[in-house]
């Protein structure tokens, strides 16, 4: 008998429907995103590219529910994330999404091990210490478990961030310029590691980048210019 696929496997990972974002400034209303619409299937790797200020990081924040749109919908595995309040979105994000930030966003008062453990504890998952330890060993930081972020290099901090993002086995990984704060050689190592972890996990990967080489490693590219989607 063929195993029945789960909803996470058969439902699009992301559906974006008529998504727009406007903000008011001293000159009036500024349109950051204008009627964005696309879908991403489970297991895809997708790059979001565009010039600085094109709206790509704003879009990624909306996909994660970290920001709210002016109009439109974002569905993650069939669930409209903006039908939830802020607490509900946080709970959904913890369940479905791993996020890798350009600036790492590690908690300075926690060790590498504690930063990764926290992701598991927030999900209420057991055996947090051994799982976090194994994940850090997988990203090459087995000897740096008890070091604090300020004592780690930029590349090491991003490895901790990758471990934190993947340790809960989220079905969706979002990455915002994950090598933007790193030198070229270190960044290449992080790119290789991120794609390796993603292949092993079978996650859907969506990343924002201005690096054509990184975009080429993805199966598809979404290009944004002046808040509009040019290709998908």
GROMACS .gro file of C-alpha atoms in nm:
model
  232
    1UNK     CA    1   0.000   0.000   0.000
    2UNK     CA    2   0.128   0.345  -0.090
    3UNK     CA    3   0.174   0.576   0.207
    4UNK     CA    4  -0.065   0.870   0.208
    5UNK     CA    5   0.116   1.203   0.185
    6UNK     CA    6   0.076   1.448   0.470
    7UNK     CA    7  -0.086   1.790   0.428
    8UNK     CA    8   0.258   1.952   0.456
    9UNK     CA    9   0.373   1.754   0.153
   10UNK     CA   10   0.067   1.811  -0.068
   11UNK     CA   11  -0.029   2.169   0.021
   12UNK     CA   12   0.180   2.455  -0.126
   13UNK     CA   13   0.436   2.568   0.128
   14UNK     CA   14   0.361   2.933   0.053
   15UNK     CA   15   0.074   3.105  -0.127
   16UNK     CA   16   0.094   3.482  -0.161
   17UNK     CA   17  -0.228   3.645  -0.280
   18UNK     CA   18  -0.253   4.012  -0.387
   19UNK     CA   19  -0.004   4.118  -0.120
   20UNK     CA   20   0.066   4.490  -0.080
   21UNK     CA   21   0.245   4.700   0.179
   22UNK     CA   22   0.226   5.077   0.210
   23UNK     CA   23   0.367   5.305   0.478
   24UNK     CA   24   0.323   5.675   0.541
   25UNK     CA   25   0.618   5.911   0.551
   26UNK     CA   26   0.664   6.288   0.540
   27UNK     CA   27   0.589   6.298   0.166
   28UNK     CA   28   0.274   6.086   0.181
   29UNK     CA   29   0.209   5.717   0.119
   30UNK     CA   30   0.505   5.504   0.009
   31UNK     CA   31   0.430   5.176  -0.170
   32UNK     CA   32   0.684   4.911  -0.069
   33UNK     CA   33   0.510   4.608  -0.223
   34UNK     CA   34   0.239   4.622  -0.488
   35UNK     CA   35   0.004   4.330  -0.561
   36UNK     CA   36   0.257   4.049  -0.517
   37UNK     CA   37   0.126   3.704  -0.606
   38UNK     CA   38   0.302   3.366  -0.630
   39UNK     CA   39   0.311   3.017  -0.482
   40UNK     CA   40   0.597   2.791  -0.374
   41UNK     CA   41   0.562   2.415  -0.355
   42UNK     CA   42   0.690   2.206  -0.067
   43UNK     CA   43   1.057   2.117  -0.111
   44UNK     CA   44   1.140   2.398  -0.354
   45UNK     CA   45   1.444   2.623  -0.320
   46UNK     CA   46   1.363   2.980  -0.421
   47UNK     CA   47   1.573   3.297  -0.429
   48UNK     CA   48   1.418   3.642  -0.398
   49UNK     CA   49   1.640   3.896  -0.573
   50UNK     CA   50   1.631   4.268  -0.642
   51UNK     CA   51   1.816   4.591  -0.587
   52UNK     CA   52   1.852   4.744  -0.243
   53UNK     CA   53   1.520   4.900  -0.146
   54UNK     CA   54   1.317   4.688  -0.389
   55UNK     CA   55   1.108   4.536  -0.110
   56UNK     CA   56   1.255   4.186  -0.094
   57UNK     CA   57   1.335   4.187   0.280
   58UNK     CA   58   0.993   4.336   0.354
   59UNK     CA   59   0.840   4.048   0.157
   60UNK     CA   60   1.038   3.791   0.353
   61UNK     CA   61   0.925   3.947   0.681
   62UNK     CA   62   0.564   3.922   0.563
   63UNK     CA   63   0.611   3.556   0.468
   64UNK     CA   64   0.720   3.490   0.826
   65UNK     CA   65   0.441   3.698   0.979
   66UNK     CA   66   0.696   3.930   1.137
   67UNK     CA   67   0.518   4.223   0.971
   68UNK     CA   68   0.159   4.273   0.856
   69UNK     CA   69   0.048   4.370   0.503
   70UNK     CA   70  -0.175   4.657   0.400
   71UNK     CA   71  -0.378   4.416   0.188
   72UNK     CA   72  -0.356   4.056   0.075
   73UNK     CA   73  -0.292   3.712   0.220
   74UNK     CA   74  -0.002   3.481   0.298
   75UNK     CA   75  -0.084   3.114   0.347
   76UNK     CA   76   0.174   2.880   0.495
   77UNK     CA   77   0.079   2.519   0.422
   78UNK     CA   78  -0.280   2.629   0.373
   79UNK     CA   79  -0.309   2.848   0.682
   80UNK     CA   80  -0.373   3.221   0.640
   81UNK     CA   81  -0.118   3.361   0.884
   82UNK     CA   82  -0.286   3.700   0.908
   83UNK     CA   83  -0.610   3.544   1.029
   84UNK     CA   84  -0.419   3.490   1.357
   85UNK     CA   85  -0.336   3.755   1.614
   86UNK     CA   86   0.028   3.830   1.700
   87UNK     CA   87   0.052   3.546   1.955
   88UNK     CA   88  -0.109   3.305   1.710
   89UNK     CA   89   0.136   3.404   1.437
   90UNK     CA   90   0.426   3.351   1.678
   91UNK     CA   91   0.298   3.003   1.761
   92UNK     CA   92   0.252   2.918   1.393
   93UNK     CA   93   0.598   3.054   1.313
   94UNK     CA   94   0.753   2.839   1.587
   95UNK     CA   95   0.581   2.534   1.441
   96UNK     CA   96   0.652   2.588   1.073
   97UNK     CA   97   0.936   2.834   1.015
   98UNK     CA   98   1.309   2.853   1.073
   99UNK     CA   99   1.457   3.200   1.011
  100UNK     CA  100   1.820   3.291   0.943
  101UNK     CA  101   1.899   3.663   0.977
  102UNK     CA  102   2.187   3.851   0.816
  103UNK     CA  103   2.284   3.990   1.158
  104UNK     CA  104   2.257   3.648   1.329
  105UNK     CA  105   2.015   3.770   1.605
  106UNK     CA  106   2.172   3.551   1.874
  107UNK     CA  107   2.097   3.628   2.238
  108UNK     CA  108   2.419   3.771   2.381
  109UNK     CA  109   2.365   3.639   2.735
  110UNK     CA  110   2.321   3.280   2.616
  111UNK     CA  111   2.593   3.040   2.505
  112UNK     CA  112   2.586   2.879   2.160
  113UNK     CA  113   2.430   2.569   2.314
  114UNK     CA  114   2.169   2.770   2.505
  115UNK     CA  115   2.076   2.973   2.194
  116UNK     CA  116   1.999   2.652   2.005
  117UNK     CA  117   1.828   2.488   2.303
  118UNK     CA  118   1.595   2.787   2.332
  119UNK     CA  119   1.443   2.714   1.989
  120UNK     CA  120   1.352   2.364   2.109
  121UNK     CA  121   1.225   2.480   2.446
  122UNK     CA  122   0.996   2.741   2.288
  123UNK     CA  123   0.839   2.457   2.089
  124UNK     CA  124   0.802   2.248   2.405
  125UNK     CA  125   1.023   1.978   2.255
  126UNK     CA  126   1.204   1.743   2.491
  127UNK     CA  127   1.568   1.641   2.518
  128UNK     CA  128   1.668   1.994   2.421
  129UNK     CA  129   2.031   1.981   2.537
  130UNK     CA  130   2.130   1.663   2.356
  131UNK     CA  131   1.948   1.766   2.039
  132UNK     CA  132   2.106   2.112   2.040
  133UNK     CA  133   2.449   1.962   2.110
  134UNK     CA  134   2.413   1.720   1.816
  135UNK     CA  135   2.303   2.002   1.584
  136UNK     CA  136   2.598   2.220   1.679
  137UNK     CA  137   2.833   1.930   1.622
  138UNK     CA  138   2.674   1.884   1.279
  139UNK     CA  139   2.760   2.246   1.185
  140UNK     CA  140   3.117   2.205   1.312
  141UNK     CA  141   3.088   2.378   1.650
  142UNK     CA  142   3.116   2.083   1.885
  143UNK     CA  143   3.414   2.248   2.056
  144UNK     CA  144   3.239   2.586   2.094
  145UNK     CA  145   2.919   2.484   2.273
  146UNK     CA  146   2.971   2.701   2.579
  147UNK     CA  147   3.109   3.008   2.405
  148UNK     CA  148   2.903   3.326   2.403
  149UNK     CA  149   2.830   3.513   2.077
  150UNK     CA  150   3.083   3.790   2.148
  151UNK     CA  151   3.363   3.530   2.160
  152UNK     CA  152   3.261   3.370   1.827
  153UNK     CA  153   3.362   3.487   1.480
  154UNK     CA  154   3.096   3.604   1.234
  155UNK     CA  155   3.105   3.271   1.053
  156UNK     CA  156   3.070   3.081   1.381
  157UNK     CA  157   2.777   3.298   1.487
  158UNK     CA  158   2.600   3.227   1.158
  159UNK     CA  159   2.663   2.854   1.207
  160UNK     CA  160   2.491   2.882   1.546
  161UNK     CA  161   2.205   3.065   1.371
  162UNK     CA  162   2.178   2.785   1.115
  163UNK     CA  163   2.177   2.525   1.392
  164UNK     CA  164   1.901   2.716   1.571
  165UNK     CA  165   1.696   2.742   1.251
  166UNK     CA  166   1.723   2.373   1.159
  167UNK     CA  167   1.717   2.207   1.501
  168UNK     CA  168   1.335   2.198   1.522
  169UNK     CA  169   1.313   2.046   1.171
  170UNK     CA  170   1.085   2.320   1.036
  171UNK     CA  171   0.918   2.248   0.701
  172UNK     CA  172   1.002   2.602   0.585
  173UNK     CA  173   1.333   2.787   0.614
  174UNK     CA  174   1.357   3.161   0.540
  175UNK     CA  175   1.696   3.331   0.511
  176UNK     CA  176   1.754   3.706   0.475
  177UNK     CA  177   2.093   3.779   0.314
  178UNK     CA  178   2.250   3.500   0.524
  179UNK     CA  179   2.605   3.584   0.413
  180UNK     CA  180   2.570   3.962   0.394
  181UNK     CA  181   2.773   4.020   0.711
  182UNK     CA  182   3.050   3.775   0.619
  183UNK     CA  183   3.361   3.785   0.403
  184UNK     CA  184   3.353   3.596   0.074
  185UNK     CA  185   3.536   3.282   0.186
  186UNK     CA  186   3.341   3.248   0.510
  187UNK     CA  187   3.017   3.323   0.328
  188UNK     CA  188   3.079   3.047   0.075
  189UNK     CA  189   3.119   2.797   0.357
  190UNK     CA  190   2.790   2.912   0.511
  191UNK     CA  191   2.611   2.882   0.175
  192UNK     CA  192   2.740   2.527   0.127
  193UNK     CA  193   2.637   2.433   0.480
  194UNK     CA  194   2.289   2.587   0.448
  195UNK     CA  195   2.212   2.401   0.124
  196UNK     CA  196   2.353   2.078   0.268
  197UNK     CA  197   2.136   2.105   0.581
  198UNK     CA  198   1.834   2.189   0.370
  199UNK     CA  199   1.883   1.886   0.144
  200UNK     CA  200   1.916   1.660   0.447
  201UNK     CA  201   1.607   1.807   0.611
  202UNK     CA  202   1.396   1.818   0.293
  203UNK     CA  203   1.274   2.166   0.386
  204UNK     CA  204   1.139   2.436   0.159
  205UNK     CA  205   1.405   2.709   0.137
  206UNK     CA  206   1.333   3.072   0.049
  207UNK     CA  207   1.621   3.317   0.066
  208UNK     CA  208   1.672   3.685  -0.006
  209UNK     CA  209   2.002   3.758  -0.177
  210UNK     CA  210   2.179   4.003  -0.403
  211UNK     CA  211   2.439   3.735  -0.489
  212UNK     CA  212   2.375   3.586  -0.838
  213UNK     CA  213   2.582   3.277  -0.754
  214UNK     CA  214   2.364   3.199  -0.452
  215UNK     CA  215   2.047   3.259  -0.653
  216UNK     CA  216   2.169   3.019  -0.924
  217UNK     CA  217   2.188   2.739  -0.666
  218UNK     CA  218   1.814   2.769  -0.612
  219UNK     CA  219   1.558   2.599  -0.833
  220UNK     CA  220   1.373   2.923  -0.904
  221UNK     CA  221   1.421   3.299  -0.873
  222UNK     CA  222   1.162   3.565  -0.793
  223UNK     CA  223   1.280   3.908  -0.910
  224UNK     CA  224   1.141   4.222  -0.748
  225UNK     CA  225   1.184   4.578  -0.870
  226UNK     CA  226   1.024   4.882  -0.706
  227UNK     CA  227   0.788   4.660  -0.509
  228UNK     CA  228   0.659   4.463  -0.809
  229UNK     CA  229   0.723   4.103  -0.901
  230UNK     CA  230   0.896   4.084  -1.241
  231UNK     CA  231   0.933   3.705  -1.281
  232UNK     CA  232   0.825   3.392  -1.099
   0.00000   0.00000   0.00000
